[in-house]
Coordinates of C-alpha atoms in Angstrom, one line a residue:
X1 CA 8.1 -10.1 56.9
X2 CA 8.9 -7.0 54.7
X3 CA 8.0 -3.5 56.0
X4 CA 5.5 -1.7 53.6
X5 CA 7.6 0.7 52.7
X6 CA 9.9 -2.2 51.3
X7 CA 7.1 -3.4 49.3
X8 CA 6.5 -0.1 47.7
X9 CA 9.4 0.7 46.9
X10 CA 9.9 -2.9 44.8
X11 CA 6.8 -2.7 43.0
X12 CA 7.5 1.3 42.4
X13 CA 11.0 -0.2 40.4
X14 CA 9.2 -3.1 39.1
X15 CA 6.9 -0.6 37.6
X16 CA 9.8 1.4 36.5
X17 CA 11.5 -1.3 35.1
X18 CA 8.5 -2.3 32.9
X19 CA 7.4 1.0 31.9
X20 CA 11.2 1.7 31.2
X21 CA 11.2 -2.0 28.7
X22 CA 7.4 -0.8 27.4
X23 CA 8.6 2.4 26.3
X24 CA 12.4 1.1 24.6
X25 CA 10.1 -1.3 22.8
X26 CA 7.0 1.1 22.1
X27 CA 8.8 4.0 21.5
X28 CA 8.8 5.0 17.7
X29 CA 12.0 7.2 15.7
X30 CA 10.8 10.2 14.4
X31 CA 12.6 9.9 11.2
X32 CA 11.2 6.6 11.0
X33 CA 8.0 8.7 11.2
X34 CA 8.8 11.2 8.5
X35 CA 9.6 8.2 6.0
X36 CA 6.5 6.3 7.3
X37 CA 4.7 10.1 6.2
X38 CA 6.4 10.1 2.8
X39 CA 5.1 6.9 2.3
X40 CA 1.9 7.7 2.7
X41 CA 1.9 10.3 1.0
X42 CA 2.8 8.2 -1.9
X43 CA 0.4 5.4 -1.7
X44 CA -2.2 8.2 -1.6
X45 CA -1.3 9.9 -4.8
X46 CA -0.7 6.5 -6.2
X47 CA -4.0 5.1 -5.2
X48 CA -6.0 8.3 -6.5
X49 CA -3.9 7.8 -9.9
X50 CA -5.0 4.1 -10.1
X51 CA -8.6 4.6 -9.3
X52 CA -8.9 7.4 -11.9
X53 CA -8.4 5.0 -14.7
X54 CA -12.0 3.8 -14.2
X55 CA -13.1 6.9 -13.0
X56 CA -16.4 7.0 -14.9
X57 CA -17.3 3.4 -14.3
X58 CA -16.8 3.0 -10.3
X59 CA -17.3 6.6 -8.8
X60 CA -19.9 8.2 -11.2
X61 CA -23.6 7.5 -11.8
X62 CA -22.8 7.1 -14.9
X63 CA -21.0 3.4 -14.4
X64 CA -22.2 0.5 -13.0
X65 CA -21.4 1.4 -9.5
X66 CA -24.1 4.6 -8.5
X67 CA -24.2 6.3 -5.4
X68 CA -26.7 4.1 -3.9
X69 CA -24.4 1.5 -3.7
X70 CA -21.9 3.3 -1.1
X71 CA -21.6 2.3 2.2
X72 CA -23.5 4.4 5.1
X73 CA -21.0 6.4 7.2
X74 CA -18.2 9.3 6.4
X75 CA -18.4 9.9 3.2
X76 CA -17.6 13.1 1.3
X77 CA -18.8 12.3 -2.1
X78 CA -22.2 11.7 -0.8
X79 CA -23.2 15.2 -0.8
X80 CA -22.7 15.4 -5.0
X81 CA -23.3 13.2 -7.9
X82 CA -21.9 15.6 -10.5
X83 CA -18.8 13.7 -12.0
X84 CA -16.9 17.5 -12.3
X85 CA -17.7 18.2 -8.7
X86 CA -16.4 14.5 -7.8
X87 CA -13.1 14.5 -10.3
X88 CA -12.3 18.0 -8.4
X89 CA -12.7 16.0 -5.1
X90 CA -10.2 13.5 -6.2
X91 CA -7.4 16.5 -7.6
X92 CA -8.3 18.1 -3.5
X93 CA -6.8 14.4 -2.3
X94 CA -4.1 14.1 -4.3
X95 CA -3.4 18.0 -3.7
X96 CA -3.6 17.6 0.4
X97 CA -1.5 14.2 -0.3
X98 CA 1.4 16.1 -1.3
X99 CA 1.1 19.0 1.2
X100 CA 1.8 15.6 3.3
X101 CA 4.6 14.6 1.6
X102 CA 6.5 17.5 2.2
X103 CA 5.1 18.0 6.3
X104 CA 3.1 21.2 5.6
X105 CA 0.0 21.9 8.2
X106 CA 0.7 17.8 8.8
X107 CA -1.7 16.9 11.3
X108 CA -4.5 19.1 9.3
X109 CA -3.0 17.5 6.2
X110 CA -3.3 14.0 8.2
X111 CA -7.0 14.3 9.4
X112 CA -7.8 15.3 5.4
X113 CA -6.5 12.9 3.6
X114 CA -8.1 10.4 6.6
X115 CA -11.5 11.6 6.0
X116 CA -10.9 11.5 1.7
X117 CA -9.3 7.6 1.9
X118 CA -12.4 7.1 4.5
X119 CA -14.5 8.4 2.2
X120 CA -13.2 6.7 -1.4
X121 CA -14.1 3.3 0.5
X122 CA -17.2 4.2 1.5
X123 CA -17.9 5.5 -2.3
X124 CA -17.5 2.4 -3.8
X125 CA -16.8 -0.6 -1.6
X126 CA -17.4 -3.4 -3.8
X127 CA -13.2 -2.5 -5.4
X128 CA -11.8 -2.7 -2.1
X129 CA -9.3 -5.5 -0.3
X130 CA -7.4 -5.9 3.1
X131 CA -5.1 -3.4 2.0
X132 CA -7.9 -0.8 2.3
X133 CA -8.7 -2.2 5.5
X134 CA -5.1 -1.8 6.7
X135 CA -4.0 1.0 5.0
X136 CA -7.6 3.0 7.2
X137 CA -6.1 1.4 10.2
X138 CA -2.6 2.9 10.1
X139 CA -4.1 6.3 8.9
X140 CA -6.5 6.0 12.0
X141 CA -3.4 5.7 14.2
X142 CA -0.9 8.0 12.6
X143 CA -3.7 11.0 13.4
X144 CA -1.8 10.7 16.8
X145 CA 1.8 10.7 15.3
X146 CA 4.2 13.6 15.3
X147 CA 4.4 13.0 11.3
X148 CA 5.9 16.5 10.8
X149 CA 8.6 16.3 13.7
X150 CA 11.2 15.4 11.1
X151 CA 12.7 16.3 7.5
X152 CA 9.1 18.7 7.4
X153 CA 8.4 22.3 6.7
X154 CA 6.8 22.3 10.1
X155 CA 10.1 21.3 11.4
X156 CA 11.5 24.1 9.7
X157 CA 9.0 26.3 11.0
X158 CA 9.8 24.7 14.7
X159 CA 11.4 26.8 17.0
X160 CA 13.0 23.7 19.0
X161 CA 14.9 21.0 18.9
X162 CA 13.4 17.7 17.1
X163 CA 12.6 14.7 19.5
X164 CA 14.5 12.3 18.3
X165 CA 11.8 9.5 19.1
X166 CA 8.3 9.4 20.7
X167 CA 6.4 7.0 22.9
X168 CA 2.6 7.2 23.3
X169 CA -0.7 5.4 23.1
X170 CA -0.7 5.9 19.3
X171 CA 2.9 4.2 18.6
X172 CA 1.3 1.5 20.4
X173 CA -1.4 1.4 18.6
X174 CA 0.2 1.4 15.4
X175 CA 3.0 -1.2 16.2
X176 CA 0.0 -3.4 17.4
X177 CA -2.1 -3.3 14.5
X178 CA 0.9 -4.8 12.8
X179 CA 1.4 -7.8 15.1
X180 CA -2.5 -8.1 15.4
X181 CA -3.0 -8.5 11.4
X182 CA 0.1 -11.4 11.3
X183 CA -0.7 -13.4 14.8
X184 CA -4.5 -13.1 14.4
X185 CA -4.0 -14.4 10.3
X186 CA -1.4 -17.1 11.9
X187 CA -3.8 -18.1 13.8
X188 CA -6.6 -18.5 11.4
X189 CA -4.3 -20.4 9.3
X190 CA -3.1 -22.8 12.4
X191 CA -6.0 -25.5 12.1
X192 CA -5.2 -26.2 8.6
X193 CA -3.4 -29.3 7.2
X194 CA -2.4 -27.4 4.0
X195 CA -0.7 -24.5 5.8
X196 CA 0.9 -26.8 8.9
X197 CA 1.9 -29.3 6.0
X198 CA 3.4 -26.3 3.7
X199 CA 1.4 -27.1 0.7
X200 CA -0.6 -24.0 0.6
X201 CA 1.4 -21.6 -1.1
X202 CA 2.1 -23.7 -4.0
X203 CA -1.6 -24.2 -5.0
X204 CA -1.8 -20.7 -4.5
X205 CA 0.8 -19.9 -6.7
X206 CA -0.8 -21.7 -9.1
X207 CA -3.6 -19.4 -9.3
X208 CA -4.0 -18.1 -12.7
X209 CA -6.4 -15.1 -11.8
X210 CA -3.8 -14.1 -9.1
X211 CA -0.3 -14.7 -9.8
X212 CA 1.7 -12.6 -12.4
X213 CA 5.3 -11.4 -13.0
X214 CA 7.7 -13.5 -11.4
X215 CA 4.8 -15.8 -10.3
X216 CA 4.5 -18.4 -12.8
X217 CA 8.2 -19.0 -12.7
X218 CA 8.5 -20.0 -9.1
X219 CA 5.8 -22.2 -10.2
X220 CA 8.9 -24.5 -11.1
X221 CA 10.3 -24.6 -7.6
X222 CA 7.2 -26.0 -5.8
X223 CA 9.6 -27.2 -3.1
X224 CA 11.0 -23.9 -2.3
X225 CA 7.5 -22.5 -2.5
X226 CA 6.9 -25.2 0.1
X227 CA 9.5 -24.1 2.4
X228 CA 8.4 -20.6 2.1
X229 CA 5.1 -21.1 2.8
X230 CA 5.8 -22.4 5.9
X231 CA 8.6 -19.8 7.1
X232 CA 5.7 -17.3 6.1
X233 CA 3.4 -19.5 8.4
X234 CA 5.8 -19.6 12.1
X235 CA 6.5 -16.2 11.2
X236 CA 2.9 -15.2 11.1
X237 CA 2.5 -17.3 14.5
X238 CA 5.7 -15.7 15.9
X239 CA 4.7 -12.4 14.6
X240 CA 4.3 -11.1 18.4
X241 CA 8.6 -11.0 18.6
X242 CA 8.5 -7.4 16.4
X243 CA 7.4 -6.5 19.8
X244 CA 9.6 -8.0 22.0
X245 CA 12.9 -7.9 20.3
X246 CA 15.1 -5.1 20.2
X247 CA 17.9 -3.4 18.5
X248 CA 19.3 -5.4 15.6
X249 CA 17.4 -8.6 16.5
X250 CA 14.3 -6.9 15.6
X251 CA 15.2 -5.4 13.0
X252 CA 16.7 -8.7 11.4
X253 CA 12.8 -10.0 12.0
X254 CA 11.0 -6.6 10.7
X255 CA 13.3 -7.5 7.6
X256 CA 12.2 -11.1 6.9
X257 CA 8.6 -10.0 7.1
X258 CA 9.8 -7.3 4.3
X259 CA 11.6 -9.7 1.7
X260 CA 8.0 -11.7 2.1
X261 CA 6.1 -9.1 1.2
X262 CA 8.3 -8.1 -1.3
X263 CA 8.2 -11.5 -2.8
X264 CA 4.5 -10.9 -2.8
X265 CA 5.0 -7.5 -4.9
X266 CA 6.2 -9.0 -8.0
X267 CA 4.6 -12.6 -7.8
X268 CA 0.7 -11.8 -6.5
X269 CA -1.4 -9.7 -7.7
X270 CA -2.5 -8.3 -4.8
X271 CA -2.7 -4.6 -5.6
X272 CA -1.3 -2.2 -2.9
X273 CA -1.2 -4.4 0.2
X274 CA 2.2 -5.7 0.2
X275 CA 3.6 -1.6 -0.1
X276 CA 0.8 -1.1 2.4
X277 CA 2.1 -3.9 5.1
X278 CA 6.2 -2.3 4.7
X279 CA 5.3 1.0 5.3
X280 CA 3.8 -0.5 8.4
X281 CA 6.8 -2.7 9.0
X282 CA 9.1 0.3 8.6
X283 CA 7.5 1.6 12.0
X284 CA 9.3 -0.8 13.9
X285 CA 12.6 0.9 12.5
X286 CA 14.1 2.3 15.8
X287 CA 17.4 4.3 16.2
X288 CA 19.8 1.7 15.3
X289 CA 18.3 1.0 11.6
X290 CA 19.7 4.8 11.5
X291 CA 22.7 4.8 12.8
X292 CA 23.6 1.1 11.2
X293 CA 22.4 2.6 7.7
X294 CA 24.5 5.9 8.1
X295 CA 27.3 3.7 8.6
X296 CA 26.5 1.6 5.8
X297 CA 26.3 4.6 3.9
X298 CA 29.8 5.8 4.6
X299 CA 31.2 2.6 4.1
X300 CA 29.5 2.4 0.3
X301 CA 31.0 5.2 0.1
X302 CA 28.2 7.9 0.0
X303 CA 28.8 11.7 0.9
X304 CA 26.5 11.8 4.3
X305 CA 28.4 15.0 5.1
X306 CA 27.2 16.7 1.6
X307 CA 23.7 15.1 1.5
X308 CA 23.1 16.5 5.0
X309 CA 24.6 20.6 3.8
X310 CA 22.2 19.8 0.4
X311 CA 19.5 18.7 2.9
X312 CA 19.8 22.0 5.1
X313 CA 19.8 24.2 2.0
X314 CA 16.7 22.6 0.6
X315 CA 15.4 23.1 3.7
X316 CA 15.8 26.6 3.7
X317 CA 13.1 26.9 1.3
X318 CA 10.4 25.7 3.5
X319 CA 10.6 29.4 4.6
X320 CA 8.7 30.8 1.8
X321 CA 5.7 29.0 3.0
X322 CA 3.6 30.8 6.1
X323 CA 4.2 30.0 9.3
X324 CA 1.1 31.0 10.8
X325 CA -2.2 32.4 9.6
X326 CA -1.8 36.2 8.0
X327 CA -3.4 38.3 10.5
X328 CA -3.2 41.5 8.1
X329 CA -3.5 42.9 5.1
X330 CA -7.1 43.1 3.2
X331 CA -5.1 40.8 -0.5
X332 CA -4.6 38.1 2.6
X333 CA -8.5 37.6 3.4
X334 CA -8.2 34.3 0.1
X335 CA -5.5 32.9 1.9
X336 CA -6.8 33.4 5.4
X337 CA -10.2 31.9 4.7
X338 CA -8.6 29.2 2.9
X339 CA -6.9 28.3 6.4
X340 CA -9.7 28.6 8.3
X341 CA -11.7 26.0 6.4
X342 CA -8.8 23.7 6.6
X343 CA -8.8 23.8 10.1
X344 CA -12.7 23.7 10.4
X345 CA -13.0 20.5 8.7
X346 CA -10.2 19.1 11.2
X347 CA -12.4 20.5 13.9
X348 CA -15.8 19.3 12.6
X349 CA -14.4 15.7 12.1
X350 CA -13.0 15.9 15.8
X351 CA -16.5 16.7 16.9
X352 CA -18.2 14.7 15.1
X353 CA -17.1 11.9 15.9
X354 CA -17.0 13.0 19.6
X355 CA -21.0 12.9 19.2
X356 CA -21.7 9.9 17.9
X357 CA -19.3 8.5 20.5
X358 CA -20.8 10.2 23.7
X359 CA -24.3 9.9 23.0
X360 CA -27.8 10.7 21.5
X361 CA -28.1 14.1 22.5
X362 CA -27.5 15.3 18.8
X363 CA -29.8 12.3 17.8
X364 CA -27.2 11.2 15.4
X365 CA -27.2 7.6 17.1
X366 CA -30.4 5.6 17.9
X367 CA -32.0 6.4 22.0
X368 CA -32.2 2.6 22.6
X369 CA -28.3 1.6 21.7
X370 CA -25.9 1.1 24.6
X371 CA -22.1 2.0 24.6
X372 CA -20.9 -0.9 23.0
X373 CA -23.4 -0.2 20.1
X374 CA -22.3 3.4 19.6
X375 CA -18.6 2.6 19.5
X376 CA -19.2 -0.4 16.8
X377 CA -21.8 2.4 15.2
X378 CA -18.7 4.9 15.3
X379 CA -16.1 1.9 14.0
X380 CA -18.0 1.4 11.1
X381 CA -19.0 5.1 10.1
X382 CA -15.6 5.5 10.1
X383 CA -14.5 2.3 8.6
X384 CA -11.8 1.5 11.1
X385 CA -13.3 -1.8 12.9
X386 CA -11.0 -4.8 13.2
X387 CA -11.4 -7.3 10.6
X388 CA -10.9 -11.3 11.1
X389 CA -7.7 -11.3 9.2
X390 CA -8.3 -14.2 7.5
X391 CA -6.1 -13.7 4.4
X392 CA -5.9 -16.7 2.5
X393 CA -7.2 -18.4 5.3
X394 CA -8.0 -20.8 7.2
X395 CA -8.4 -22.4 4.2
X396 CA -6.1 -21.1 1.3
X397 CA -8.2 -20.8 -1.8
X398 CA -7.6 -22.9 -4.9
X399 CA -9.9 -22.5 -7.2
X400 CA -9.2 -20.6 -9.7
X401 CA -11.5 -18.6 -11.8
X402 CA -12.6 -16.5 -15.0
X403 CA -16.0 -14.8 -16.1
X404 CA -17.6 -15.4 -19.1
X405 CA -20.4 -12.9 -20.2
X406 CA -22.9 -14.5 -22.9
X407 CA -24.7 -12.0 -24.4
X408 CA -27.3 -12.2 -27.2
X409 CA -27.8 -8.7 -30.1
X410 CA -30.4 -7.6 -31.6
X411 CA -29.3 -9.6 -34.5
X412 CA -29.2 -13.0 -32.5
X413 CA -25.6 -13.2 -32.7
X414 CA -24.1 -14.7 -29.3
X415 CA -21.0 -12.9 -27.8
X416 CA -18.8 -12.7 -24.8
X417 CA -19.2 -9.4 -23.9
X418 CA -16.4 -9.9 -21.1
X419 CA -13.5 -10.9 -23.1
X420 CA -14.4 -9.9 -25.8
X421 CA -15.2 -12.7 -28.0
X422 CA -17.1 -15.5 -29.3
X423 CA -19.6 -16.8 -26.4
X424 CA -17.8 -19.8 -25.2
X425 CA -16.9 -21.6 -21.8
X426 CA -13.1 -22.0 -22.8
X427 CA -10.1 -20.1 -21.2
X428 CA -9.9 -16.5 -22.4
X429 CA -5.7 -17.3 -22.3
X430 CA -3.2 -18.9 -20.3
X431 CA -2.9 -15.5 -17.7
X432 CA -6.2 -14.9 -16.5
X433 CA -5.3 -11.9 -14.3
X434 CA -4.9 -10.1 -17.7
X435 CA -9.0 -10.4 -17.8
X436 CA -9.0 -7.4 -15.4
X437 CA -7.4 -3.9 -16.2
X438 CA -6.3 -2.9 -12.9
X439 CA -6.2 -5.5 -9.6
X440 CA -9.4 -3.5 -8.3
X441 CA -11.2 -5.3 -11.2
X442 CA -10.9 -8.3 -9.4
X443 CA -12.0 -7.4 -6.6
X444 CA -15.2 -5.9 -7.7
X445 CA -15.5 -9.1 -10.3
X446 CA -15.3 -11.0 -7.1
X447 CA -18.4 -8.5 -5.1
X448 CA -20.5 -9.2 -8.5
X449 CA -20.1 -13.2 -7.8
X450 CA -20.9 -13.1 -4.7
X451 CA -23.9 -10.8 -5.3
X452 CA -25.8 -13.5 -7.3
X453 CA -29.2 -13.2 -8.5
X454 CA -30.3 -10.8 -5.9
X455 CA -27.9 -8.2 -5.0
X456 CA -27.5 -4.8 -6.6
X457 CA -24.1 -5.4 -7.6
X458 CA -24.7 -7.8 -10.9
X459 CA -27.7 -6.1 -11.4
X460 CA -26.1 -2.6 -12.1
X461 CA -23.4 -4.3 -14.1
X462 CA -25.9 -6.3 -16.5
X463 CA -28.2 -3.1 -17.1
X464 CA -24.7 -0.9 -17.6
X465 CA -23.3 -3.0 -20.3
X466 CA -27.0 -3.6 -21.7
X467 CA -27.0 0.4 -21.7
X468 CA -23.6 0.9 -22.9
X469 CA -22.7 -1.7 -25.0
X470 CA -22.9 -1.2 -29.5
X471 CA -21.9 -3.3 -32.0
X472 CA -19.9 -2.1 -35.0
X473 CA -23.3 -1.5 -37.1
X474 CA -25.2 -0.2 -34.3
X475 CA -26.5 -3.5 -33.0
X476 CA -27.5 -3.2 -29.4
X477 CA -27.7 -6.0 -26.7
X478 CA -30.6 -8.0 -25.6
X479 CA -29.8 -10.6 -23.2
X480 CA -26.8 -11.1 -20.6
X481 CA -25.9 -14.3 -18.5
X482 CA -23.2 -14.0 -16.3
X483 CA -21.1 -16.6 -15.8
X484 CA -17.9 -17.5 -13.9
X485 CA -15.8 -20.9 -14.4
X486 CA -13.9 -22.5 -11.3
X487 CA -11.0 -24.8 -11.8
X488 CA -9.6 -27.0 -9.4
X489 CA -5.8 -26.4 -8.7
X490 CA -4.1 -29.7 -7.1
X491 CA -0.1 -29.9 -7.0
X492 CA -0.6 -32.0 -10.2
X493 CA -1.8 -29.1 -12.2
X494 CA -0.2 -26.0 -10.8
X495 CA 1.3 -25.4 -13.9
X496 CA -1.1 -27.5 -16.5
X497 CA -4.8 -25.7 -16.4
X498 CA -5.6 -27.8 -19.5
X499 CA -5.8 -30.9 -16.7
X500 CA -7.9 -29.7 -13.8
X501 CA -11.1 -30.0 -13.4
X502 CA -13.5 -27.3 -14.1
X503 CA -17.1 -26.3 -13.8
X504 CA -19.6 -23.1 -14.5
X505 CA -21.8 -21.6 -12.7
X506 CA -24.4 -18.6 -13.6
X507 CA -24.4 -15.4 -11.6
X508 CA -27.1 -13.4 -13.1
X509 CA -29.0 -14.0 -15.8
X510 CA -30.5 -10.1 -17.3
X511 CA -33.0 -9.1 -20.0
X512 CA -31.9 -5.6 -21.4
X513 CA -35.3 -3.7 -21.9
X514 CA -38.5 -5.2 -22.3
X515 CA -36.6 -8.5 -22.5
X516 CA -37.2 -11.4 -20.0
X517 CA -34.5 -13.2 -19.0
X518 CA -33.5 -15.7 -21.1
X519 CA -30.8 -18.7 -21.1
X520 CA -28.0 -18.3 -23.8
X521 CA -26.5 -21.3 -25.1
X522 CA -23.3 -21.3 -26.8
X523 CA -22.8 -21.1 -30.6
X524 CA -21.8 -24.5 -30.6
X525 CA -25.0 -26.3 -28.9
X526 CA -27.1 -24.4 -31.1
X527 CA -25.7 -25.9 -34.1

């Protein structure tokens, strides 16, 4: 029989041993983490940019989407309706964005730019997707990061030595979201004949409202669409191995998951998620992807050496900004104060959210809720709950879809106010993604659907285009029905919408006014 001290000392190295394989698979490079910042950064500015196109429409009271329609929790724009006061809240992301970008203040800059993305979803959730959802969670995560520990100015600023990777909690945290988004989706996906049988991503792809770019030509490969879908399926199932392998093996796995979602870029119109799920992906970069690609690099060709002297003399421009807070001079006070309220918002989110989680002494959450209830109160005022992950799943939707909009003026003419048109139940074109201006229009296209009869969502819409809407001599609207056509996709009709079978149904049906609602029949019944 083993002495105790024999057995101590064997579970001390078996501890040691899988803390030492925990932390070589958990650990996370920090110049991985200074690309996985610039990234951000990017998506950020990119996403403000997109969502200003419709500015008016989704984010003032003056569109269809009023403040009374944002979600309860963290929300910045809930304290103003003034469109000015707003538009200047959007320029403040996409300022603190780029102070991001280049590693200035970056954990301040972080906890910003979490509370503003937080806060855009909140605004208006009826335009937003998965990649909202995923893109929160990473943020969430990456509050814990060392995002400035590399190729900053707070490196610059550093007086020692960058780590050259970290290991914590957080990198966890964030490697796992990964893995939990593809095994829990793989899972969803695992009772279903059309994924197991690889026929799913084929009828996908022939999703008119979805697909675009490169999308209707693979159309003409259904076999190799076949065989992709189900790669994309094991590796979903499998997707627990970015954990588990290391070095080039992993990386080798991290880099099929990226040609998917590249595939995904310029075939489905999916808006940000597929940028959204590499810079995720990227995470799992450890020191070999460096040192491989720096030897790839010298091999192409390229003058490392140089880049890395141009590198340290950009660098040395970091010094202009301030290290530290001014302490003196009377001209400094702007500047000063302007740091202290950057600092207090990072404190008063920190604290915040330290009340609601501990308890009801600040009467922020109900007497009567226990733990579990505050922390899903908490999840949700923040927007970083779990979702179910079921993208495209379990079952893989094909149906595809269009809206038609019949609308009667005051002259009795019927119109599709939609598209544009003469009221009628036929195609609006061949693409019918290019009924929506920017991939959010789908999404909220889709909110309106579900809304019905009864929700606020088609409501607002109907009285906003009865409101908005003119004709060329000043006619004005009096009716709207809202209408959306499905069309079976089968294998048989991927690529031949003129064969499948379709149907209507009404969403809403609105009388502008003093008008009761009315049914409007096309031109062609009326004759």
């Amino acid at each position: 029989m083993s002495d105790p001290t024999t057995i101590t000392n064997r579970a001390a190295r078996a501890g040691r041993v899988l803390y030492g394989g925990l932390k070589r698979r958990g650990s996370i490079d920090t110049r991985t983490l200074a690309v996985f910042r610039m990234i951000v950064a990017v998506l950020i500015v990119g996403d403000v940019l997109s969502r200003s196109r419709n500015f008016h429409f989704y984010y003032t009271d003056d569109g269809a989407v009023t403040a009374s329609m944002a979600s309860d929790g963290l929300n910045v724009f809930a304290y103003t309706s003034d469109p000015t006061i707003i538009a200047a809240l959007f320029v403040v992301h996409a300022l603190v964005a780029l102070q991001l970008l280049v590693g200035y203040k970056t954990r301040v800059a972080m906890v910003i730019s979490f509370v503003f993305v937080i806060s855009l979803d909140q605004h208006n959730p009826l335009v937003t997707s998965y990649a909202d959802v995923l893109f929160r969670l990473l943020l969430f995560w990456a509050l814990f990061l060392p995002l400035g520990e590399r190729w900053s100015i707070d490196a610059v600023h550093r007086d020692r030595e960058a780590r050259t990777s970290v290991f914590s909690i957080a990198t966890l945290g964030a490697l796992f979201q990964m893995i939990a988004m593809y095994v829990i989706n793989g899972y969803h996906k695992s009772g279903e004949e059309l994924w197991t049988g690889g026929e799913a991503t084929p009828l996908i792809m022939g999703l008119d409202d979805t697909t675009f770019l490169l999308g209707e030509t693979m159309r003409q490969f259904p076999e190799l669409l076949q065989l992709g879908g189900l790669t994309w399926y094991y590796m979903l199932l499998y997707g627990w191995l970015l954990f588990f392998l290391t070095g080039r093996l992993r990386l080798v796995f991290a880099g099929m998951f990226v040609v998917a979602h590249a595939s995904f870029a310029v075939t489905v119109r999916i808006g940000a998620f597929p940028y959204v799920a590499m810079a995720g992906l990227l995470l799992f970069a450890q020191g070999e992807f460096w040192r491989d690609l720096d030897r790839l690099a010298r091999l192409v060709g390229v003058p490392v050496d140089r880049l890395h002297a141009a590198a340290g003399r950009v660098g040395a421009v970091a010094l202009v900004f301030p290290r530290h807070i001014p302490t003196a001079g009377g001209e400094l006070w702007t500047r000063r104060a302007v740091y202290t309220g950057v600092y207090g918002v990072a404190a008063f989110l920190v604290v915040a959210l330290a009340l609601l989680a501990v308890g009801t002494g600040a009467g922020v959450v109900p007497a009567d809720e226990g733990p579990k209830e505050q922390v899903e109160d908490v999840a949700y005022d923040t927007m970083i709950y779990q979702p179910e992950w079921s993208i495209f799943a379990p079952i893989p939707r094909t149906t595809d879809r269009y809206h038609v909009f019949a609308a009667q003026t005051t002259t009795g003419e019927r119109i599709d106010v939609y598209n544009d048109r003469e009221f009628t139940f036929e195609r609006p074109g061949k693409e019918l993604q290019q009924q929506y201006g920017t991939y959010r229009e789908r999404f909220y296209m889709n909110s309106v659907r579900r809304a019905g009869d009864t929700g606020s969502a088609s409501l607002a819409l109907a009285e906003h285009l009865c409101e908005t809407w003119e004709g060329e001599d000043g006619e004005e609207l009096t009716h709207v029905n809202m209408y959306y056509a499905s069309e079976d996709v089968t294998l048989e009709t991927i690529d031949s919408p003129e064969d499948r079978d379709r149907s209507t149904q009404v969403i809403y049906r609105h009388g502008c006014g003093d008008h009761e609602p009315t049914v409007i029949n096309p031109p062609s019944l009326v004759e």
